[in-house]
mmCIF file with all atom_site columns, C-alpha atoms in Angstrom:
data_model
loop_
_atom_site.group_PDB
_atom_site.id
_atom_site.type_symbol
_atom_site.label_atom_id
_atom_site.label_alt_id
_atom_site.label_comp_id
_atom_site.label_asym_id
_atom_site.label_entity_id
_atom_site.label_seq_id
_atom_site.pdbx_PDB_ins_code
_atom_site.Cartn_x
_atom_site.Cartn_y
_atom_site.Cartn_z
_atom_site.occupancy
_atom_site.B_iso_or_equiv
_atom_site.pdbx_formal_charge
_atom_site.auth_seq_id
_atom_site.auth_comp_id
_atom_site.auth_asym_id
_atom_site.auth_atom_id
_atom_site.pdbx_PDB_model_num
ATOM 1   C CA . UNK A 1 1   ? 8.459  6.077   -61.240  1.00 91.00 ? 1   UNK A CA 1
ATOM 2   C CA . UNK A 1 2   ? 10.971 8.656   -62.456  1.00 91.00 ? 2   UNK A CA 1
ATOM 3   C CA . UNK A 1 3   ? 13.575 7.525   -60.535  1.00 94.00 ? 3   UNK A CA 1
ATOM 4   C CA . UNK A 1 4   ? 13.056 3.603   -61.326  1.00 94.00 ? 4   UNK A CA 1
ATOM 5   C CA . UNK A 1 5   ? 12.808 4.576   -64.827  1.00 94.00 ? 5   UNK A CA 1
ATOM 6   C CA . UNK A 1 6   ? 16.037 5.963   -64.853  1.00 94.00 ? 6   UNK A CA 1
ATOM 7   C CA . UNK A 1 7   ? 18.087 3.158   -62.394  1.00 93.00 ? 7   UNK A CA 1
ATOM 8   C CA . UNK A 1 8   ? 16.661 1.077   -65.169  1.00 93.00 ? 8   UNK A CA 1
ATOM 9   C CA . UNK A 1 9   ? 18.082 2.909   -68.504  1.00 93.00 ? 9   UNK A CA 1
ATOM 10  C CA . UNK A 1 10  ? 21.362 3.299   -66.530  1.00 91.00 ? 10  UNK A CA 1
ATOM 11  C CA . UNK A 1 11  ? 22.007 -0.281  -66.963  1.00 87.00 ? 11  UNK A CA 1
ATOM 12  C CA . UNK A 1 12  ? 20.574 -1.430  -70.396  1.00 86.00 ? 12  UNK A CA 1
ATOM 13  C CA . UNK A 1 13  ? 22.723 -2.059  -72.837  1.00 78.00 ? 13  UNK A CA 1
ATOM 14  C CA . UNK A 1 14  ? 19.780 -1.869  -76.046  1.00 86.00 ? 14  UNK A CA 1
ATOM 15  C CA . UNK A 1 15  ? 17.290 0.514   -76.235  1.00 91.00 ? 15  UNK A CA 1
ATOM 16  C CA . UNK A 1 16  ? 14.207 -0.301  -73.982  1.00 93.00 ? 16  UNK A CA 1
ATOM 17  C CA . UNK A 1 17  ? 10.937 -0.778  -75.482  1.00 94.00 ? 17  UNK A CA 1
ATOM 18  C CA . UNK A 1 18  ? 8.103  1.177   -73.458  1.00 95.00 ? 18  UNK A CA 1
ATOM 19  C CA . UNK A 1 19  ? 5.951  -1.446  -73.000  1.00 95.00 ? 19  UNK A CA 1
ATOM 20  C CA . UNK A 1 20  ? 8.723  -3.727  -71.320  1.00 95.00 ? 20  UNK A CA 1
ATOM 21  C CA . UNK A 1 21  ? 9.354  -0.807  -69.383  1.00 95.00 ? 21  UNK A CA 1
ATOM 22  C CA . UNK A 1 22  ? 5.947  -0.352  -67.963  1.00 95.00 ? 22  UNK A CA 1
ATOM 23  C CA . UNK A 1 23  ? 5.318  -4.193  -67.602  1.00 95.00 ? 23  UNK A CA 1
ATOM 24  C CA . UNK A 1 24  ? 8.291  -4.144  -65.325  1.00 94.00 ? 24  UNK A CA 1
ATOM 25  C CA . UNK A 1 25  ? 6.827  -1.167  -63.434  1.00 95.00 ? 25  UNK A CA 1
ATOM 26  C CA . UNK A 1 26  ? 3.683  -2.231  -63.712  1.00 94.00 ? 26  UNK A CA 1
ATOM 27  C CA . UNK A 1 27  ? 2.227  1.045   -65.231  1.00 95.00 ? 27  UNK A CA 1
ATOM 28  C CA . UNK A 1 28  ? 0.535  2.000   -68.000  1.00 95.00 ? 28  UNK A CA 1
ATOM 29  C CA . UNK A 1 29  ? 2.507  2.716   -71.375  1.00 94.00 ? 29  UNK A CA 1
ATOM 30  C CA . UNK A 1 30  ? 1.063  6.048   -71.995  1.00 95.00 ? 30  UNK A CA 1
ATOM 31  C CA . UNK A 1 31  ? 1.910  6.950   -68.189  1.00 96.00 ? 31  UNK A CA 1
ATOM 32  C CA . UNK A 1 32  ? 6.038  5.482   -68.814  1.00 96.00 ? 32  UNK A CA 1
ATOM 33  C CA . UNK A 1 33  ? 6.217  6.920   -72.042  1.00 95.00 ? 33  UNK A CA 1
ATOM 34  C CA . UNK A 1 34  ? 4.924  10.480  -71.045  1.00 96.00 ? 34  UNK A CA 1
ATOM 35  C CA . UNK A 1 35  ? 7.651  9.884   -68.198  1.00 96.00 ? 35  UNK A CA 1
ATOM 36  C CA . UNK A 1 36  ? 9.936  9.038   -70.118  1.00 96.00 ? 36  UNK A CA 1
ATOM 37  C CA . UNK A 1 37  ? 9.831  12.136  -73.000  1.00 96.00 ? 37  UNK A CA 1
ATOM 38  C CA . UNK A 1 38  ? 9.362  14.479  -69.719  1.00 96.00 ? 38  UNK A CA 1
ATOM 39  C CA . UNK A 1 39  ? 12.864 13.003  -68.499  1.00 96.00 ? 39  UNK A CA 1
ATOM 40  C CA . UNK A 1 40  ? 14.149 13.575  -71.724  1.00 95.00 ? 40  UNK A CA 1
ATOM 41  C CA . UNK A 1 41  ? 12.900 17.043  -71.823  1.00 95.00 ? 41  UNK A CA 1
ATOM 42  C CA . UNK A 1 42  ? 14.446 17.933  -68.822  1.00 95.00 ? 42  UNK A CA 1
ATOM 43  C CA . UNK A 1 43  ? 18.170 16.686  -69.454  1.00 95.00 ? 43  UNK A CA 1
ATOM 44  C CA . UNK A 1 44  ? 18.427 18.943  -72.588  1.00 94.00 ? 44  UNK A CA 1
ATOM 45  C CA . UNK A 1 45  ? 16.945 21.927  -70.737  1.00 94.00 ? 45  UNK A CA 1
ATOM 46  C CA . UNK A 1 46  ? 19.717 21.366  -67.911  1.00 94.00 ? 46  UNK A CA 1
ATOM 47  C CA . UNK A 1 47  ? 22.253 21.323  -70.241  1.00 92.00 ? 47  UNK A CA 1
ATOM 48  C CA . UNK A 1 48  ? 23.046 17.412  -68.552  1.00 93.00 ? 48  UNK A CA 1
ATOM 49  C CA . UNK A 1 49  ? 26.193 15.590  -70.398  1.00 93.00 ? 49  UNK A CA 1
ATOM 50  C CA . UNK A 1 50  ? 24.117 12.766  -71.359  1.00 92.00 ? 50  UNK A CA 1
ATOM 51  C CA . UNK A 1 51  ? 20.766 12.580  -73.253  1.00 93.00 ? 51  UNK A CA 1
ATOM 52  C CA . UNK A 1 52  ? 17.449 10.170  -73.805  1.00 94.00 ? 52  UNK A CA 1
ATOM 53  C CA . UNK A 1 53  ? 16.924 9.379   -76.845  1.00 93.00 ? 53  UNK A CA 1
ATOM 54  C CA . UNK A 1 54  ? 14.203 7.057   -78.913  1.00 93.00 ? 54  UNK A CA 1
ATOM 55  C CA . UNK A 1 55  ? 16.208 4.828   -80.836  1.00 90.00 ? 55  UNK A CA 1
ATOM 56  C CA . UNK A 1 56  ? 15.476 1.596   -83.130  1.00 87.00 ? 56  UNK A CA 1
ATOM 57  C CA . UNK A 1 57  ? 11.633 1.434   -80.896  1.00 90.00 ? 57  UNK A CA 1
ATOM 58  C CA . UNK A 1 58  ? 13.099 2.186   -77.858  1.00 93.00 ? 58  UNK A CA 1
ATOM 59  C CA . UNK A 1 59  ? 15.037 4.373   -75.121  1.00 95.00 ? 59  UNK A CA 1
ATOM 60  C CA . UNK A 1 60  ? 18.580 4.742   -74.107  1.00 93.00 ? 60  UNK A CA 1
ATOM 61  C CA . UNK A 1 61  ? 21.166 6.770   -72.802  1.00 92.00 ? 61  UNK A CA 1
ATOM 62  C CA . UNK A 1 62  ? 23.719 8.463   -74.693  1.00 90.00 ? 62  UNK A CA 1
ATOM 63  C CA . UNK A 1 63  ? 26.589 10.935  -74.595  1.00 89.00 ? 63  UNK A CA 1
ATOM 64  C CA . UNK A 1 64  ? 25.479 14.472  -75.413  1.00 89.00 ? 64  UNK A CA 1
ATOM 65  C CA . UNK A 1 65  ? 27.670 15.918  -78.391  1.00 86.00 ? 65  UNK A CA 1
ATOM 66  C CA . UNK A 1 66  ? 29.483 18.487  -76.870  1.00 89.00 ? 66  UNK A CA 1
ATOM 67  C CA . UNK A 1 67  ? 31.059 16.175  -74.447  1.00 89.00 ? 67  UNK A CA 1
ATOM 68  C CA . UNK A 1 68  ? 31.526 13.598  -77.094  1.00 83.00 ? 68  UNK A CA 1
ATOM 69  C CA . UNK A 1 69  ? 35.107 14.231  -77.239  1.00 84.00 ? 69  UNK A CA 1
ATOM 70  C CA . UNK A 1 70  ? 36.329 13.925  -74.055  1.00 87.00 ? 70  UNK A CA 1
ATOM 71  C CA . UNK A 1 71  ? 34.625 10.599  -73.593  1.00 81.00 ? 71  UNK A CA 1
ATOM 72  C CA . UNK A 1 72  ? 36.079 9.054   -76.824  1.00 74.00 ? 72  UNK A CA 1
ATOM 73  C CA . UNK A 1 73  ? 39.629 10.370  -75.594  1.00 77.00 ? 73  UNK A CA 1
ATOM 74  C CA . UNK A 1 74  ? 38.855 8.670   -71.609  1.00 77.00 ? 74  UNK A CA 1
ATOM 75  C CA . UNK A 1 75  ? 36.934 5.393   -73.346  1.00 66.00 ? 75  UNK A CA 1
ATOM 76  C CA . UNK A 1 76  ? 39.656 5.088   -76.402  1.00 61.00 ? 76  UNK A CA 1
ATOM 77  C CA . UNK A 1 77  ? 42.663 7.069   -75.814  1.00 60.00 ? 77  UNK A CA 1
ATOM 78  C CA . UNK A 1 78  ? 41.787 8.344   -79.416  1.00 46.00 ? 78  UNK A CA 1
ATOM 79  C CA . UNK A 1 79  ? 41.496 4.569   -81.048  1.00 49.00 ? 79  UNK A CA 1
ATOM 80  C CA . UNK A 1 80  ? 38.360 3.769   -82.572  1.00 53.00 ? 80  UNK A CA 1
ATOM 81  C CA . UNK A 1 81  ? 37.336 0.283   -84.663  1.00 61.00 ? 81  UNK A CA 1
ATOM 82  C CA . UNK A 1 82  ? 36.283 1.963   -88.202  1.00 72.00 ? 82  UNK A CA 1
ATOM 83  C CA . UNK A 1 83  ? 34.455 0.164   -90.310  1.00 78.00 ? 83  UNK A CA 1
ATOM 84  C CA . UNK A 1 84  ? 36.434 0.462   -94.186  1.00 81.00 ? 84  UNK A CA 1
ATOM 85  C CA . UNK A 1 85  ? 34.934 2.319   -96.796  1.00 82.00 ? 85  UNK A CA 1
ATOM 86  C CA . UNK A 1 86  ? 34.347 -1.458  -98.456  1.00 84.00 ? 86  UNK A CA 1
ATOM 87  C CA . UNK A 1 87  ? 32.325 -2.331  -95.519  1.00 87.00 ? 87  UNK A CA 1
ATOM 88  C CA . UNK A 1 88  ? 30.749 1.118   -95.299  1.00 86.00 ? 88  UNK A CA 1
ATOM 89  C CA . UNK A 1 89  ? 29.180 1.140   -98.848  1.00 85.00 ? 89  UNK A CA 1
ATOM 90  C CA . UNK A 1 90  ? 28.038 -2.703  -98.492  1.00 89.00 ? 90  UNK A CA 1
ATOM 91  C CA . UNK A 1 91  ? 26.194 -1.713  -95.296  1.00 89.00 ? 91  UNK A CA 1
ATOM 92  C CA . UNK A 1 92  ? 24.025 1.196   -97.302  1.00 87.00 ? 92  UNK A CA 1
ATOM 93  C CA . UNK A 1 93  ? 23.424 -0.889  -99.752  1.00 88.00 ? 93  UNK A CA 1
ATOM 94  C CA . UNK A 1 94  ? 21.792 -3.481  -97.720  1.00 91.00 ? 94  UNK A CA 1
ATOM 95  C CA . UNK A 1 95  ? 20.279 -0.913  -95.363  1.00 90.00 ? 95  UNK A CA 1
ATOM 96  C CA . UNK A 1 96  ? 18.993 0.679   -98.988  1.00 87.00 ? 96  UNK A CA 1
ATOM 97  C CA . UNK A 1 97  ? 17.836 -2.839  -100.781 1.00 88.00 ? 97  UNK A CA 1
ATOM 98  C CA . UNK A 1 98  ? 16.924 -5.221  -98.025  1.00 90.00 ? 98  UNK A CA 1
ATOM 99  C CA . UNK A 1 99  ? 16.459 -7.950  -98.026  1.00 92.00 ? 99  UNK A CA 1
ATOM 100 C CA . UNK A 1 100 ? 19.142 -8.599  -100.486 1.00 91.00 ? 100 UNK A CA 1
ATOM 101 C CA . UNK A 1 101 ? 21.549 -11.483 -101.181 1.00 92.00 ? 101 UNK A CA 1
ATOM 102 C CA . UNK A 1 102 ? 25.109 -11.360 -101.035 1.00 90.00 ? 102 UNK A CA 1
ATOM 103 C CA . UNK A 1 103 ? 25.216 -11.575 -104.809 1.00 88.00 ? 103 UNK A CA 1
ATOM 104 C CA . UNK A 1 104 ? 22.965 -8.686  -105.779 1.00 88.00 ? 104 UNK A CA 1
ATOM 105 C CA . UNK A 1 105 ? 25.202 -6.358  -103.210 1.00 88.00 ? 105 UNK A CA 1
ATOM 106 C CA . UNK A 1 106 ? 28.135 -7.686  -105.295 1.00 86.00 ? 106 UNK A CA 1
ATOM 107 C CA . UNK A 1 107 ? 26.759 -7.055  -108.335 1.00 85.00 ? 107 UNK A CA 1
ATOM 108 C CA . UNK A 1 108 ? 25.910 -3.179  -107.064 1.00 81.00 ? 108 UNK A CA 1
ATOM 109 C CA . UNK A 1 109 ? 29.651 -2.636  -105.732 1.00 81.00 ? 109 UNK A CA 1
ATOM 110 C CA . UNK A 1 110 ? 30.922 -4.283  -108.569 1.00 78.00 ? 110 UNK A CA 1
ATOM 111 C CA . UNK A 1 111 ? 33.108 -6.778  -106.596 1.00 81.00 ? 111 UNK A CA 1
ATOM 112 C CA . UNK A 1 112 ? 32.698 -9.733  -104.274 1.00 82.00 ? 112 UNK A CA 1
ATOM 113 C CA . UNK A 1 113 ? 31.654 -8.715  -101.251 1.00 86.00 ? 113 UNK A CA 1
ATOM 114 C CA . UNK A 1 114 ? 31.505 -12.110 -99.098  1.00 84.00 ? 114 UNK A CA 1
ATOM 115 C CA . UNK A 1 115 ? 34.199 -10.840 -96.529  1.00 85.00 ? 115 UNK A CA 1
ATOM 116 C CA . UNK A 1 116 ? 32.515 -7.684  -95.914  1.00 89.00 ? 116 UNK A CA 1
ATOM 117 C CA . UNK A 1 117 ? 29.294 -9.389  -95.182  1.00 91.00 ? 117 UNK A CA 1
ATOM 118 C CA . UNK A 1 118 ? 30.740 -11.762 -92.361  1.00 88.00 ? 118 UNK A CA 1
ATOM 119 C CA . UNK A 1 119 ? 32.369 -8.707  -91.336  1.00 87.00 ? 119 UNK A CA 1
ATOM 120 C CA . UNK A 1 120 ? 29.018 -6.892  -90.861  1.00 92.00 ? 120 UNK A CA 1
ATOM 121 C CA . UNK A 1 121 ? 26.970 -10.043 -89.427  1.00 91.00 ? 121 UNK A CA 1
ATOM 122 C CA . UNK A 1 122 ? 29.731 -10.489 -86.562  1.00 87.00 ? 122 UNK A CA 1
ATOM 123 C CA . UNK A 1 123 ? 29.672 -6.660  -85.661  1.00 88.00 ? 123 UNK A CA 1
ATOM 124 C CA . UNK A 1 124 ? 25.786 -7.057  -85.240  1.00 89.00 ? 124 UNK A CA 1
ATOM 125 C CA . UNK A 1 125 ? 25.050 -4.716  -88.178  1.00 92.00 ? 125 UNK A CA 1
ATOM 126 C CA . UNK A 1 126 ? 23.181 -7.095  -90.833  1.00 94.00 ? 126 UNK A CA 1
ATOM 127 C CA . UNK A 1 127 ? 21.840 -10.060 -89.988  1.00 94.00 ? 127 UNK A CA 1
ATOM 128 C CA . UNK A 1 128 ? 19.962 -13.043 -92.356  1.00 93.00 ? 128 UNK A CA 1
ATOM 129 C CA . UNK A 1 129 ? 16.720 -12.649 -93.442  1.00 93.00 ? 129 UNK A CA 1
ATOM 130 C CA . UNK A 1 130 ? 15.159 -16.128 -95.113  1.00 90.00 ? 130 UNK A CA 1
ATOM 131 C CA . UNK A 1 131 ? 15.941 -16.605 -98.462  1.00 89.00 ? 131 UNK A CA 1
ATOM 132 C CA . UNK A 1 132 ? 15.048 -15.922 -101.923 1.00 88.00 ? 132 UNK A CA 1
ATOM 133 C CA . UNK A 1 133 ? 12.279 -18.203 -103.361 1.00 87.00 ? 133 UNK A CA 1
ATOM 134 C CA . UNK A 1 134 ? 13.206 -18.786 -106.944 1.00 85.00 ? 134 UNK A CA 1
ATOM 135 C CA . UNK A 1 135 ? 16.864 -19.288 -106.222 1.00 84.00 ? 135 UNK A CA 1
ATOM 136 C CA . UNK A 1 136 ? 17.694 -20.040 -102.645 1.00 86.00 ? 136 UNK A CA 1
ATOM 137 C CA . UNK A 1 137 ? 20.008 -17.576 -101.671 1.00 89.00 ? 137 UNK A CA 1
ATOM 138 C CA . UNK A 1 138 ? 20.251 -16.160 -98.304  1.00 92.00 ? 138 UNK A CA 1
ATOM 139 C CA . UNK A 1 139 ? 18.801 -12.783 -97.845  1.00 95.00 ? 139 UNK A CA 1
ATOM 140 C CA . UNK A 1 140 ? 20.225 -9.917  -95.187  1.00 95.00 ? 140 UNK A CA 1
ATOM 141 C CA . UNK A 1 141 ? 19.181 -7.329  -93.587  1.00 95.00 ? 141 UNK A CA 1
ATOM 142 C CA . UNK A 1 142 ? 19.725 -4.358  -91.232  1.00 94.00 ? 142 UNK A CA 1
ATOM 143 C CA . UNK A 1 143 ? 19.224 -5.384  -87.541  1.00 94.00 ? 143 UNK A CA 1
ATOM 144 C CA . UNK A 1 144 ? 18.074 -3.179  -84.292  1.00 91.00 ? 144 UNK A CA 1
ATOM 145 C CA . UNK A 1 145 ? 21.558 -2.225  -83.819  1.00 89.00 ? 145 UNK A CA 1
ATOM 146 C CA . UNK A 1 146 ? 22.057 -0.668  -86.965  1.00 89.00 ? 146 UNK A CA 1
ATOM 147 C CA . UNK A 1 147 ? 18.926 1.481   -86.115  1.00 89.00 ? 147 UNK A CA 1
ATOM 148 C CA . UNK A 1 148 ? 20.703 2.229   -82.402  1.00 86.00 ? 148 UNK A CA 1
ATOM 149 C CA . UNK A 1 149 ? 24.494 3.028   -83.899  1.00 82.00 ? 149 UNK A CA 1
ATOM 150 C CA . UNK A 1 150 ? 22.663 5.238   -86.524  1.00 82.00 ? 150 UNK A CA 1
ATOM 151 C CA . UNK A 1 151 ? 20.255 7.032   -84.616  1.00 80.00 ? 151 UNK A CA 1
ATOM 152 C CA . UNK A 1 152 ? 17.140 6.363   -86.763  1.00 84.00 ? 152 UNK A CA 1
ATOM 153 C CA . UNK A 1 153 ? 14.020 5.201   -85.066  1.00 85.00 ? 153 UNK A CA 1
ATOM 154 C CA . UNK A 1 154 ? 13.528 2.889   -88.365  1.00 88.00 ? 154 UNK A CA 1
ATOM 155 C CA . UNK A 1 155 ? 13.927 2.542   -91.551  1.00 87.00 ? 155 UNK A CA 1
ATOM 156 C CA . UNK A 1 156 ? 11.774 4.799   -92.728  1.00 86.00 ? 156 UNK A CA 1
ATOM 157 C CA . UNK A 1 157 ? 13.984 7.918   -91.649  1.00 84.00 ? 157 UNK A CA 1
ATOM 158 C CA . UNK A 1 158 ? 16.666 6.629   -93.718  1.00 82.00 ? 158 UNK A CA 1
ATOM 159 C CA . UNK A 1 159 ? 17.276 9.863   -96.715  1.00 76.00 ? 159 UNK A CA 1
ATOM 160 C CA . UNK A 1 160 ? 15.537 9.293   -99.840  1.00 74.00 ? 160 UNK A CA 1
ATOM 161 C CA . UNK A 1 161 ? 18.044 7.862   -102.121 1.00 64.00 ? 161 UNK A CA 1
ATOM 162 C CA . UNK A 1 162 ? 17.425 9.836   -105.340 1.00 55.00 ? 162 UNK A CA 1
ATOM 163 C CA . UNK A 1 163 ? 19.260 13.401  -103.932 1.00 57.00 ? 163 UNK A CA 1
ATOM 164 C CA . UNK A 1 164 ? 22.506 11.294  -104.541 1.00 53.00 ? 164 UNK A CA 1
ATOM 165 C CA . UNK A 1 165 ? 21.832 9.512   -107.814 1.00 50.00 ? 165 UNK A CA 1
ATOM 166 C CA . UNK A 1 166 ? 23.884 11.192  -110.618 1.00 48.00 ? 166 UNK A CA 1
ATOM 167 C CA . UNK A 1 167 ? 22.151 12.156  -113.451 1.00 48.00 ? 167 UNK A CA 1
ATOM 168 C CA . UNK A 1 168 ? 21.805 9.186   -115.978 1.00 41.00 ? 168 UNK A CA 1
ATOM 169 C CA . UNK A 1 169 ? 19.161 9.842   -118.741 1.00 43.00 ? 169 UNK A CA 1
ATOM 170 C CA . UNK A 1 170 ? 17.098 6.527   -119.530 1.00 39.00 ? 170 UNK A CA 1
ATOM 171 C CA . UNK A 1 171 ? 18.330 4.498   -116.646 1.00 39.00 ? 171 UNK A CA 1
ATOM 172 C CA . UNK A 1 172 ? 16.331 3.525   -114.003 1.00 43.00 ? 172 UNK A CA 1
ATOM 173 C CA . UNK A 1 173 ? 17.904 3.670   -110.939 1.00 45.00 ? 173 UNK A CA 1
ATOM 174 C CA . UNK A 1 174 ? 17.702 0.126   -110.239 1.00 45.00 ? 174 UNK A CA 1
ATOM 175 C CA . UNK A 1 175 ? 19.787 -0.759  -112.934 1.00 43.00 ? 175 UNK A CA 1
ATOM 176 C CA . UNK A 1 176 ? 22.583 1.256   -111.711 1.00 47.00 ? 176 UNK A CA 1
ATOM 177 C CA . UNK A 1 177 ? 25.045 -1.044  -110.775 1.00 44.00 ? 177 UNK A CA 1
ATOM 178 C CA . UNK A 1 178 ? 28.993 -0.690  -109.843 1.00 47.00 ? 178 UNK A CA 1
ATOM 179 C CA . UNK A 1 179 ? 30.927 2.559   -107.851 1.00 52.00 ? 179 UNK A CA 1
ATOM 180 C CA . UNK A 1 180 ? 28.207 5.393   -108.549 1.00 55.00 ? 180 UNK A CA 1
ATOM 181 C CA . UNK A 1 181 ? 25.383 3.337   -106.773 1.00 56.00 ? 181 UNK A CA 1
ATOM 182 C CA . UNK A 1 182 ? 27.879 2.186   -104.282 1.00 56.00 ? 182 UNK A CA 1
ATOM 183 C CA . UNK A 1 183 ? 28.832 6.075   -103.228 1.00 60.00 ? 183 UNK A CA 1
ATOM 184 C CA . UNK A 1 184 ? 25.153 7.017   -103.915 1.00 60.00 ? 184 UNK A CA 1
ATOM 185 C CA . UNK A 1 185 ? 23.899 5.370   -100.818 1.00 59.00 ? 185 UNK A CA 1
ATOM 186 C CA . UNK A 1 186 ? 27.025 5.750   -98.887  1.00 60.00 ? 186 UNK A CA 1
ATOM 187 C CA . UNK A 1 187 ? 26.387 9.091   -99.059  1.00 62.00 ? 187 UNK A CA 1
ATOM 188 C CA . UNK A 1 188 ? 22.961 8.971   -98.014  1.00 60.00 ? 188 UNK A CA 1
ATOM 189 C CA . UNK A 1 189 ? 23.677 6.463   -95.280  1.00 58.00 ? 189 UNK A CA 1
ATOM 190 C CA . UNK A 1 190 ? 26.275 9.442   -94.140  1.00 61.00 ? 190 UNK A CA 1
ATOM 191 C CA . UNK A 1 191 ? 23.853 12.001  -94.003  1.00 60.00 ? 191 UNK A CA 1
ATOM 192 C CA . UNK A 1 192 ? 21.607 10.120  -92.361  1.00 53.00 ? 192 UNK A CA 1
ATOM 193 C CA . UNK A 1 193 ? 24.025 9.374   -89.158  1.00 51.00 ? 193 UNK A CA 1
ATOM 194 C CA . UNK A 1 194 ? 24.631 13.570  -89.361  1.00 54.00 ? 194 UNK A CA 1
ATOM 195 C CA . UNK A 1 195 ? 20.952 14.500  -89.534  1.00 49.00 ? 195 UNK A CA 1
ATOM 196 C CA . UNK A 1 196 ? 20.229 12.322  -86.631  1.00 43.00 ? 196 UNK A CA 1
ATOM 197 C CA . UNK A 1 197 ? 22.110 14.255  -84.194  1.00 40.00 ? 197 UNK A CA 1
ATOM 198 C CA . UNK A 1 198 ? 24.961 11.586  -83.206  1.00 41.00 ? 198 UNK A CA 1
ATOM 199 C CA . UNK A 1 199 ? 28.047 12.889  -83.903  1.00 35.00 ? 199 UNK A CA 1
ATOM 200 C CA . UNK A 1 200 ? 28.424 12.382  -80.214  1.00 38.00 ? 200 UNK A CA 1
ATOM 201 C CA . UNK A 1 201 ? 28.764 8.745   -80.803  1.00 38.00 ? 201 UNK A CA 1
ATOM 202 C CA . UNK A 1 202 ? 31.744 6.852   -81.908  1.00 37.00 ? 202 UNK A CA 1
ATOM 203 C CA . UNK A 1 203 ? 31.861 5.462   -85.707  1.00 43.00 ? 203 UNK A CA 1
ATOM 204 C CA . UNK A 1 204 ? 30.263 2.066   -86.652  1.00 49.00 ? 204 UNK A CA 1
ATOM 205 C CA . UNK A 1 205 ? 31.895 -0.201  -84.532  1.00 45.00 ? 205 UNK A CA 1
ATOM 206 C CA . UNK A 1 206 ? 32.210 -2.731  -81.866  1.00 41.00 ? 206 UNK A CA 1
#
């Protein structure tokens, strides 16, 4: 099962959920995913170039960090697709008030942020999530690959936000609205990409 397991990660291209995984193989979840960490295990104790990693629910391969350079320079000759710092700060907030509208992110950043938010939608990053009730307007949200390119299993291992506030006396912290909001979760959204261990991946991009 070890071996199918791994023919099978070696061509995914999202993470792969373990109970697809042991439909397909017809075995019992707790057998694949016991597999599966124990494969895992085994590539960081051999020192392999790539690693196993679970990743927005599910498992994938990825380039180990110390060889993270020299596939970025044999993939991209040294050219990677940033995402601006506009589109950047947009992202965390979503990823830090979602669902949200495209007007309440505005409001946060203190400027229209319409282009950004095609911007993230076609990269895959944010995606539309119903709408608001009292007003109609269309709400977003992170998506799966968000989770992947950041290296969180979910949501919930995004930093807490408050670390990054500046100090305001008397202001709630949902009232804070324009640049230092904007940079507050920026930050965070940083720190959580470093904490996660994937520095060995290239920037948000596609």
């Amino acid at each position: 099962m070890r071996a199918e397991l791994e023919a099978i990660l070696m061509v995914v291209d999202e993470p792969a959920r373990e109970a697809h995984l042991a439909s397909v193989l017809e075995r019992s979840r707790e057998e694949v995913a016991s597999a599966l960490r124990e494969l895992s295990a085994e590539y960081t104790a051999q020192g392999r170039g790539f690693d196993l990693r679970l990743v927005a629910g599910g498992w994938r391969f990825y380039t180990r960090a110390d060889c993270a350079a020299a596939v970025d320079r044999f993939v991209l000759d040294g050219q990677q697709a940033r995402l601006t710092q506009a589109a950047l700060e947009t992202l965390a907030v979503v990823a830090y008030r979602q669902p949200v509208s495209r007007s309440r992110v505005s409001a946060v950043r203190g400027v229209n942020c319409d282009g950004v938010m095609r911007t993230l939608v076609q990269r895959g990053l944010v995606e539309e999530a119903g709408s608001e009730p009292e007003t109609g307007a269309i709400l977003y949200r992170t998506t799966n690959y968000f989770l992947e390119r950041m290296g969180l299993r979910g949501l919930d291992e995004l930093p807490e936000l408050a670390p990054f506030l500046p100090e305001v006396d008397d202001v709630e912290a949902e009232s804070l609205e324009g640049t230092m909001i904007a940079e507050a979760v920026a930050a965070a959204a940083a720190q959580a990409a470093d904490g996660s261990g994937e520095a060995d991946r290239a920037p948000l991009d596609r």
